[in-house]
Amino acid sequence: MEMGCKLSLNEVMSKLSSWELTTDGREAVVKEFKFVDFKNAFSFMTCIALKSEELGHHPEWFNVYNKVKITLTTHDVGGLSEKDLILGQFIDSQYEK
């Protein structure tokens, strides 16, 4: 499977089951992460940023103090791709640490 191919919503949701579909009409998934404080939230974001650079795939995100809200989509395909699955699974694994 090519990394840039559009995947079905069912395929993505079966592998990123803790994420939710966005409500803005796009084919994208979103999840909010909560931390003890800003330092932990920012450390998490830094880890994700480094992996994003490695993958060449960057999330949309929003941070306020101890909360990080991340949206994943692949603009090139107009939906979700293998890149979103890889990054989403990485994000979940880092949050669980």
XYZ file of C-alpha atoms in Angstrom:
97
model
C 0.000 0.000 0.000
C 1.308 3.425 -0.899
C 1.695 5.931 1.923
C -0.167 8.618 -0.024
C -3.248 6.604 -1.031
C -6.597 7.621 0.413
C -8.014 5.097 2.881
C -11.635 4.438 3.767
C -12.976 5.952 6.971
C -13.823 2.457 8.236
C -10.255 1.280 7.714
C -8.834 4.251 9.597
C -11.344 4.120 12.448
C -10.720 0.397 12.970
C -7.030 1.141 13.575
C -7.398 4.482 15.380
C -10.450 3.559 17.445
C -9.772 6.080 20.219
C -9.855 8.968 17.713
C -13.055 10.649 16.499
C -14.093 11.897 13.092
C -14.060 15.676 12.831
C -17.382 17.489 12.665
C -16.269 20.088 10.116
C -17.161 18.079 7.015
C -13.611 16.941 6.253
C -12.326 13.400 6.235
C -10.105 13.853 9.269
C -9.733 12.455 12.772
C -9.229 14.372 15.992
C -8.216 13.597 19.555
C -7.541 15.675 22.655
C -4.754 14.806 25.060
C -4.518 16.104 28.622
C -1.361 16.418 30.705
C -0.377 17.391 34.234
C 1.073 20.717 33.101
C 2.352 22.745 30.148
C 5.852 21.271 30.341
C 4.523 17.738 29.782
C 2.196 18.879 27.005
C 5.030 20.691 25.243
C 7.383 17.693 25.613
C 4.722 15.537 23.977
C 4.346 18.044 21.135
C 8.123 18.146 20.622
C 8.262 14.371 20.333
C 5.412 14.416 17.793
C 7.081 17.255 15.846
C 10.289 15.245 15.448
C 8.390 12.180 14.203
C 6.321 14.383 11.873
C 9.485 15.738 10.288
C 10.798 12.202 9.855
C 7.560 11.154 8.123
C 7.150 14.386 6.166
C 3.591 14.543 7.494
C 2.488 17.222 9.935
C -0.579 17.355 12.182
C -2.893 20.256 12.722
C -2.798 20.995 16.413
C -3.869 23.390 19.086
C -2.382 23.745 22.559
C -3.588 25.570 25.641
C -1.658 24.969 28.852
C -2.024 21.223 29.564
C -4.227 20.239 26.616
C -3.188 19.323 23.084
C -5.835 18.791 20.404
C -4.546 17.034 17.283
C -6.264 16.663 13.914
C -4.902 14.277 11.293
C -5.681 14.380 7.582
C -3.711 14.173 4.352
C -4.448 17.260 2.302
C -2.868 15.759 -0.846
C -5.496 12.999 -0.994
C -8.429 14.921 0.459
C -8.846 12.503 3.322
C -6.958 10.014 5.430
C -3.917 8.023 4.342
C -1.408 5.518 5.687
C 0.590 8.529 6.915
C -2.261 9.411 9.274
C -2.415 5.848 10.594
C 1.327 5.750 11.240
C 1.383 9.151 12.909
C -1.806 8.499 14.896
C -0.476 5.197 16.228
C 2.828 6.861 17.123
C 0.998 9.692 18.920
C -1.055 7.194 20.922
C 2.062 5.213 21.872
C 3.814 8.363 23.089
C 0.824 9.451 25.137
C 0.638 6.054 26.838
C 4.253 6.358 28.087
